[in-house]
mmCIF file of C-alpha atoms and ligand atoms in Angstrom:
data_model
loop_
_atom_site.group_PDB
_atom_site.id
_atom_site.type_symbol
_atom_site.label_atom_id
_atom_site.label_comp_id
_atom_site.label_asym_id
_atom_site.label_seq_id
_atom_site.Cartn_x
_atom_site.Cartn_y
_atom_site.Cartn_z
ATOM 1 C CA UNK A 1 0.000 0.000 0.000
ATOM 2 C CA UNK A 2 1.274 3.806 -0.754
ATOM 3 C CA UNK A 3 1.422 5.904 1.740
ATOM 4 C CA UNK A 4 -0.562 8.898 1.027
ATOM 5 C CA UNK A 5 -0.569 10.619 4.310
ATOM 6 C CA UNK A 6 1.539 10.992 7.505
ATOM 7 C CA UNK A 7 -0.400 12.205 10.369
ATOM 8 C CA UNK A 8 1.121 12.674 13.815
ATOM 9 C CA UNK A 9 -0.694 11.890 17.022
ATOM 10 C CA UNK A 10 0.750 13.896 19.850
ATOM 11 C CA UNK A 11 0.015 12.122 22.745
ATOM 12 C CA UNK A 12 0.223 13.351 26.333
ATOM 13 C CA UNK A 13 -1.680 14.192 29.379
ATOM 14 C CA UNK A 14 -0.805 17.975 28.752
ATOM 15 C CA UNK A 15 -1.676 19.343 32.511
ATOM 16 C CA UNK A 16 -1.201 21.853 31.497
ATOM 17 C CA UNK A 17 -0.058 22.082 27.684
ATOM 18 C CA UNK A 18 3.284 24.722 27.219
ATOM 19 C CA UNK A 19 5.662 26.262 24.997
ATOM 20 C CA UNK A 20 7.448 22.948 24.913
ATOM 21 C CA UNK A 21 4.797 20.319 23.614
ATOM 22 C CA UNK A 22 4.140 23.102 20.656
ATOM 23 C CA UNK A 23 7.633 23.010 19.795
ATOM 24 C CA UNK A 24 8.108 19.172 19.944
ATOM 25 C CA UNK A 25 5.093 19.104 17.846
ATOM 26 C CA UNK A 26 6.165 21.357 15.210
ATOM 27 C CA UNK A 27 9.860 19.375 15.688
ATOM 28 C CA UNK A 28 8.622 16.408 14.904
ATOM 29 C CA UNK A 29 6.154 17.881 12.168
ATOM 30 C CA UNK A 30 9.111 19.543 10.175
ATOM 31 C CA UNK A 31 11.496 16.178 10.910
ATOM 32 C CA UNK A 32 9.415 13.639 9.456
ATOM 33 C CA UNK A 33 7.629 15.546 7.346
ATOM 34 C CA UNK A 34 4.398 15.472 8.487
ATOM 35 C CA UNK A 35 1.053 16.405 6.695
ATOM 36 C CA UNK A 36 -0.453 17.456 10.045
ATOM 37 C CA UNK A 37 -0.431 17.115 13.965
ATOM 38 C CA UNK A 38 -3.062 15.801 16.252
ATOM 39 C CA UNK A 39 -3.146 16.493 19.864
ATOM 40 C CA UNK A 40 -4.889 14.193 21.861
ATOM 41 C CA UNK A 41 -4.973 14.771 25.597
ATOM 42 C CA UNK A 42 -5.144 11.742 27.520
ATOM 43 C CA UNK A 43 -8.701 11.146 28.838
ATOM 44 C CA UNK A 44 -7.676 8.966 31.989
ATOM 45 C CA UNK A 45 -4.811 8.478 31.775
ATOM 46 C CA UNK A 46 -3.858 4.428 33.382
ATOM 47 C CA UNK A 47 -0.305 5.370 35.288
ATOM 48 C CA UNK A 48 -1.279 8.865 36.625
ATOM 49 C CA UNK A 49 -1.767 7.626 39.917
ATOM 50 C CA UNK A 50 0.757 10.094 42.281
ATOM 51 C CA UNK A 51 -1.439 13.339 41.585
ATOM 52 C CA UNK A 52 -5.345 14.359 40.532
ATOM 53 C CA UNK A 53 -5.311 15.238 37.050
ATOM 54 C CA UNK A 54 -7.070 18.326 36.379
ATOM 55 C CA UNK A 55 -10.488 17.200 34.553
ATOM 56 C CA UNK A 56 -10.462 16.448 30.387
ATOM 57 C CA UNK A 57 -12.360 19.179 29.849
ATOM 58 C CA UNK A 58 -10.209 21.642 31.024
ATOM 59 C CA UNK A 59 -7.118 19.957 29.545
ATOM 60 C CA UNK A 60 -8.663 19.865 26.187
ATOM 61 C CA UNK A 61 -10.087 23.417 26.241
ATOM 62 C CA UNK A 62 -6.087 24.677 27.138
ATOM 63 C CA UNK A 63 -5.328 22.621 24.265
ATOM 64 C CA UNK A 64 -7.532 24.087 21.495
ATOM 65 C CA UNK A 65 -6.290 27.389 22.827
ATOM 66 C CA UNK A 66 -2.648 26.876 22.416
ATOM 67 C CA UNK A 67 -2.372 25.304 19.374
ATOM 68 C CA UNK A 68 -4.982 27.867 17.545
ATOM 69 C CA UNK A 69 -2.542 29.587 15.570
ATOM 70 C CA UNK A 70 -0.940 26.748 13.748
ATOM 71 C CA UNK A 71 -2.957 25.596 10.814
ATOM 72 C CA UNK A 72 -0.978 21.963 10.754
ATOM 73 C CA UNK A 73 -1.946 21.395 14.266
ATOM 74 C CA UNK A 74 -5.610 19.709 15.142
ATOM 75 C CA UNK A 75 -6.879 18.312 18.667
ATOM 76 C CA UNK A 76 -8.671 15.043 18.906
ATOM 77 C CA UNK A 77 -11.349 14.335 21.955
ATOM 78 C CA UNK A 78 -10.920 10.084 20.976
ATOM 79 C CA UNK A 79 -10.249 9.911 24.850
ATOM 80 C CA UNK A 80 -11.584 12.729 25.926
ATOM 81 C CA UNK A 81 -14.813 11.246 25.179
ATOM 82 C CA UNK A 82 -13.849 7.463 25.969
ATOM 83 C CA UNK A 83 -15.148 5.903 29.340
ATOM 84 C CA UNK A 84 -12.827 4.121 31.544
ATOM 85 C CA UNK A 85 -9.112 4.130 31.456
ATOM 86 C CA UNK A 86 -7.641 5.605 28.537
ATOM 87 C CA UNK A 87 -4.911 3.356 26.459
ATOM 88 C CA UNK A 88 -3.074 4.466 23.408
ATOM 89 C CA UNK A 89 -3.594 0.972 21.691
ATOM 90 C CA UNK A 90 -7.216 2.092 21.699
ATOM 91 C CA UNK A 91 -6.754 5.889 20.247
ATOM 92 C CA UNK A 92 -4.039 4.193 17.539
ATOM 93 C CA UNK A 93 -6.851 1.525 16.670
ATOM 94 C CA UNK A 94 -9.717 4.611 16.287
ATOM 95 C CA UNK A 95 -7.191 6.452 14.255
ATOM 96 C CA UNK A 96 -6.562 3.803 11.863
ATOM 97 C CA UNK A 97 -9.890 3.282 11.256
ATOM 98 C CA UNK A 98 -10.579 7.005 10.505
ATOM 99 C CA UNK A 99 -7.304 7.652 8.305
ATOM 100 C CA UNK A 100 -7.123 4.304 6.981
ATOM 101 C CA UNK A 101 -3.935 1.932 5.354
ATOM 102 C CA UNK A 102 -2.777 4.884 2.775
ATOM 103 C CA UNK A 103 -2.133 7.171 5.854
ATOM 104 C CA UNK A 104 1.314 6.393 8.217
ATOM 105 C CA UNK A 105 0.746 7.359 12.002
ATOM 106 C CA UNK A 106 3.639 8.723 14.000
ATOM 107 C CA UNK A 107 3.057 8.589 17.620
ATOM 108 C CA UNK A 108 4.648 11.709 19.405
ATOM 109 C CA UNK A 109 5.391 11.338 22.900
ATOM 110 C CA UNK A 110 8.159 12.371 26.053
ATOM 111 C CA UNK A 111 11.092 9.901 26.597
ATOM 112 C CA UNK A 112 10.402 9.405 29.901
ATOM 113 C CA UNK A 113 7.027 8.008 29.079
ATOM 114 C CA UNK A 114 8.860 5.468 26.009
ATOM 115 C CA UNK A 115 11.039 4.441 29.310
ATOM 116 C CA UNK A 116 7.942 2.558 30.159
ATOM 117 C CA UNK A 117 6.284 1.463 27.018
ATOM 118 C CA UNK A 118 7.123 -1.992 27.332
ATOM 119 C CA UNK A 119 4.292 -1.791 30.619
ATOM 120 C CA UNK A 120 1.644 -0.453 28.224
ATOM 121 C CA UNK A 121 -1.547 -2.646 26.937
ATOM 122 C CA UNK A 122 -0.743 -4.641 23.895
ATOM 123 C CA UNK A 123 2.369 -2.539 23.208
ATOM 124 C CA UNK A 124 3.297 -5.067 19.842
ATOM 125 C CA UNK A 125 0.135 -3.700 18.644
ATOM 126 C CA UNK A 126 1.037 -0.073 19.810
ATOM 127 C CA UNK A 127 3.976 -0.518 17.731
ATOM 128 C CA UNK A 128 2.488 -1.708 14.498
ATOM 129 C CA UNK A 129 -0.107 0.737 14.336
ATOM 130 C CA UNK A 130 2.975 4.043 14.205
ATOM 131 C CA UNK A 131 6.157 4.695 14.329
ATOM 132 C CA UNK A 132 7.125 6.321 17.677
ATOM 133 C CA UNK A 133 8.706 9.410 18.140
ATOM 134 C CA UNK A 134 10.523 9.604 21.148
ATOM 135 C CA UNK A 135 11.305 13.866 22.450
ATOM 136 C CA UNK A 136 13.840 14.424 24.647
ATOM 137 C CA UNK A 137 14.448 18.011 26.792
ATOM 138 C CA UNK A 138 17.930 19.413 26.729
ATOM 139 C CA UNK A 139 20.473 17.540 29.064
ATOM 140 C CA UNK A 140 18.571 13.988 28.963
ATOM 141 C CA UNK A 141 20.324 11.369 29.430
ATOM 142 C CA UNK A 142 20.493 9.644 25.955
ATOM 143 C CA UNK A 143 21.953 6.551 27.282
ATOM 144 C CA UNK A 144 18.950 5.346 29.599
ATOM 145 C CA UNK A 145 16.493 5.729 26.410
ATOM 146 C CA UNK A 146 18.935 4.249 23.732
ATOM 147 C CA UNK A 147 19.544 0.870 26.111
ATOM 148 C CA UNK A 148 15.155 0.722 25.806
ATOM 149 C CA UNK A 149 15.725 1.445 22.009
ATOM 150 C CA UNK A 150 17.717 -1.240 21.340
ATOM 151 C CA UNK A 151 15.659 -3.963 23.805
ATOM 152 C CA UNK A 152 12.154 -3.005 21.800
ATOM 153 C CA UNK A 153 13.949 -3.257 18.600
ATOM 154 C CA UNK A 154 15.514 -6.517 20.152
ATOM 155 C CA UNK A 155 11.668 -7.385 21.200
ATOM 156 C CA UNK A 156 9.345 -6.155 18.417
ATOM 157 C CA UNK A 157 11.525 -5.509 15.615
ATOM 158 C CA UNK A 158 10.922 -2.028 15.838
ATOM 159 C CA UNK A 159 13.239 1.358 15.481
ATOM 160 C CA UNK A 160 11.696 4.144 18.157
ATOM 161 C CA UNK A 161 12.930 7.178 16.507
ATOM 162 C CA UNK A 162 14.554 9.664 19.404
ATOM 163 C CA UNK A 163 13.944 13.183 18.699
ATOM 164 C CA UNK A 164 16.022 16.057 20.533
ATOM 165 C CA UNK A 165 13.905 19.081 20.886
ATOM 166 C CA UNK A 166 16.180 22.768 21.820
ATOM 167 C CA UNK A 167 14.205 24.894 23.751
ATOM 168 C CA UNK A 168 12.042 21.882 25.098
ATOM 169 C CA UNK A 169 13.206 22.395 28.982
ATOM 170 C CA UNK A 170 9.729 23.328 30.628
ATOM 171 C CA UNK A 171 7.283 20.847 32.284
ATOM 172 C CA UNK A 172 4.296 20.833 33.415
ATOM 173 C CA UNK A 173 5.007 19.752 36.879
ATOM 174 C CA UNK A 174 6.900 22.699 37.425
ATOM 175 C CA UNK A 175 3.996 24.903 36.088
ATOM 176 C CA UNK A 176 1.627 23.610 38.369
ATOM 177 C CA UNK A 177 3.932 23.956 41.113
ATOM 178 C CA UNK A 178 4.928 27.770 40.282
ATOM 179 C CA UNK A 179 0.575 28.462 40.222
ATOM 180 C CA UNK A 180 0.733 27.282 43.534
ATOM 181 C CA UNK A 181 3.487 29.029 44.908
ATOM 182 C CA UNK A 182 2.001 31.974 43.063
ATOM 183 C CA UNK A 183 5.157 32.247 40.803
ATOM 184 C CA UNK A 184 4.879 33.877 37.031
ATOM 185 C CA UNK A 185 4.248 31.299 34.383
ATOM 186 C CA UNK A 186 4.442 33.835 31.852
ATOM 187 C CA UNK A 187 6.310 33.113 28.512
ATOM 188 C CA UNK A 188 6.251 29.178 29.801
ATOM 189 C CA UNK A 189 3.127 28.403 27.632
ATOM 190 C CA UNK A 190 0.741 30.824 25.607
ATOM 191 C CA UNK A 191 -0.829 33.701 27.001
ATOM 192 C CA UNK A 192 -4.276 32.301 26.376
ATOM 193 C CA UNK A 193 -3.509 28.931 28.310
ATOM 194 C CA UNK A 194 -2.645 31.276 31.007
ATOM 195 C CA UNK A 195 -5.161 33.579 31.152
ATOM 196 C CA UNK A 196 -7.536 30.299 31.558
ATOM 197 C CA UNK A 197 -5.433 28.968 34.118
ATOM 198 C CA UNK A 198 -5.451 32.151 36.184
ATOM 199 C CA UNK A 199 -10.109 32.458 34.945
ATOM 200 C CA UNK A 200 -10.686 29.069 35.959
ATOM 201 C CA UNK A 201 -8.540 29.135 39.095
ATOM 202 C CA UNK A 202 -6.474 25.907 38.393
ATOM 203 C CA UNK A 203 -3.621 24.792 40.034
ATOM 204 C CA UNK A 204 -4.111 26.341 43.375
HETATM 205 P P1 NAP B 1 4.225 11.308 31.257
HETATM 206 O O1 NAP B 1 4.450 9.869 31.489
HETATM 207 O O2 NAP B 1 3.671 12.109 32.354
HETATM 208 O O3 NAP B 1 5.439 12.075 30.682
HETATM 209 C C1 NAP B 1 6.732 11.682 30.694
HETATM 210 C C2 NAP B 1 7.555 12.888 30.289
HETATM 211 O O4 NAP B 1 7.345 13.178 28.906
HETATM 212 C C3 NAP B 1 7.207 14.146 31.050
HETATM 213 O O5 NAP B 1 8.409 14.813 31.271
HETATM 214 C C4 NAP B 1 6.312 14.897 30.073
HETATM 215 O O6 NAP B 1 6.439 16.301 30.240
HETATM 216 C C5 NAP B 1 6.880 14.514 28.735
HETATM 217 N N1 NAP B 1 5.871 14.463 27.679
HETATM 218 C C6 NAP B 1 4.690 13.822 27.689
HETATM 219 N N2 NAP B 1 4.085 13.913 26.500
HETATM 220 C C7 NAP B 1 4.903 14.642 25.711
HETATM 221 C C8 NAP B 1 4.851 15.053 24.375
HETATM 222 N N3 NAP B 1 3.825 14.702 23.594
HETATM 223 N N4 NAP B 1 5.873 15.787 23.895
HETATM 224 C C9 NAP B 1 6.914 16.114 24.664
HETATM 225 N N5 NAP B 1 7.027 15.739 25.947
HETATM 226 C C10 NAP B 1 6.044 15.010 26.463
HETATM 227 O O7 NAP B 1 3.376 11.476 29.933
HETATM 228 P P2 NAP B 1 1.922 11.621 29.664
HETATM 229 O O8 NAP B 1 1.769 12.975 29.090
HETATM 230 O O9 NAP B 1 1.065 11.277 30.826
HETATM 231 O O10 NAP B 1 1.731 10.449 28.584
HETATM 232 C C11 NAP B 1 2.317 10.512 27.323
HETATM 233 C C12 NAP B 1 1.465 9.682 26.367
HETATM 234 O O11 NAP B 1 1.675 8.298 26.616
HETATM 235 C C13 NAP B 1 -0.037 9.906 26.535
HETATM 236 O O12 NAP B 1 -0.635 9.922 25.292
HETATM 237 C C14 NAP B 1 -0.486 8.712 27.349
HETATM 238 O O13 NAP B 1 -1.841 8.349 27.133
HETATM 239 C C15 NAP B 1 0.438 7.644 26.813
HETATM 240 N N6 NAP B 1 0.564 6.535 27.760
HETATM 241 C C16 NAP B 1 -0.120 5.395 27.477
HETATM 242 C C17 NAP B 1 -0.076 4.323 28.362
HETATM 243 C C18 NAP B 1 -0.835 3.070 28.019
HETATM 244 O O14 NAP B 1 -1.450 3.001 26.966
HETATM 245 N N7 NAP B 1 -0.803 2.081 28.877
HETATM 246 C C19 NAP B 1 0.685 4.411 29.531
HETATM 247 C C20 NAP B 1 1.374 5.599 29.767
HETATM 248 C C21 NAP B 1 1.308 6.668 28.880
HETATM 249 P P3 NAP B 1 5.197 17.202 30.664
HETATM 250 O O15 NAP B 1 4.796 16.708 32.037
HETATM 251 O O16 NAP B 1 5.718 18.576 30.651
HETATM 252 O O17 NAP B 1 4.149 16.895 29.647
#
């Protein structure tokens, strides 16, 4: 089958989204050449068990806002509006079936969260459906990630593509915690996401 398409799926819990998922996105999109870039925030996310994740809602709405002014850029609600646990198996699957065989999926996600893959749900199927982008921030060590590389290559047959992103060295951890210590967030993520972080009162 040709491959017509290449569609990125940008995968990630995005609590709150920032200047570094946008530029990962538009990294990857530029890198492998991609036709356009979904975001999909994680609906429930299986392995965020340590802190509450702020509702779906609110993590989607942030979304739309940030990524508003790039026309290659789309956001998906697959697991926003999926009950249960959300698994990427099961957003890869729905994508599939709306792009179909001519299109080639490229799963965008953080390194630290390919560290783990090989605990996800049906991760040979994960791995069929895309090829995997792995980002890394500035500083990261390389060696941890390229010693997982080479055991899912070893295991599935398949090459995780690592992808270093300059500029990439905010989190969203640290946002939340600068909202609550009342610290500026400004120039971390859009102005937009921030003004609705600051309306809605989240993160306090
Ligand atoms: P995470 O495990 O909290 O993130 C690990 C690291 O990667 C964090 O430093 C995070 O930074 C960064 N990161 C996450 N997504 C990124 C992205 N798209 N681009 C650049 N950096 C990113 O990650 P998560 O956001 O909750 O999950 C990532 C994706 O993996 C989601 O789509 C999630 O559904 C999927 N996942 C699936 C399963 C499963 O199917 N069993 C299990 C785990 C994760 P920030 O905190 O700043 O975002």
């Amino acid at each position: 089958m040709k491959i017509k398409n290449r569609v990125g799926v940008m995968g990630g819990t995005f609590d709150p989204i920032h200047y570094g998922h946008l530029v990962t996105a538009e990294a990857a999109r530029t890198t492998f050449k991609l036709d356009e870039v979904i975001f999909t925030p994680a609906g429930n996310p299986p392995h965020k068990k340590d802190y509450e994740v702020t509702p779906a809602e609110e993590r989607y709405l942030m979304t739309i806002l940030a990524i508003n002014s790039n026309p290659y850029f789309k956001v998906s609600r697959v697991e926003i509006d999926r009950h249960g646990l959300t698994y990427t198996v099961d957003t890869l699957c729905e994508f599939k079936k709306i792009y179909g065989p001519d299109t080639a999926l490229y799963f965008i996600s953080g390194a630290d969260a390919v560290l783990d893959i090989l605990t996800w749900k049906d991760v040979r199927d994960v791995l069929n459906y895309c090829t995997f982008i792995a980002a890394t921030r500035p500083g990261y060590p390389i060696e941890k990630l390229d010693q997982k590389l080479i055991q899912i290559k070893n295991l599935y047959g398949k090459v995780v593509y690592p992808l270093q992103v300059t500029g990439m060295d905010i989190s969203s951890t640290e946002i939340r915690k600068r909202v609550k210590q009342g610290i500026s967030i400004k120039y971390l993520l859009p102005e937009s996401v921030e003004l609705h972080i600051k309306k809605h009162g989240l993160y306090r």
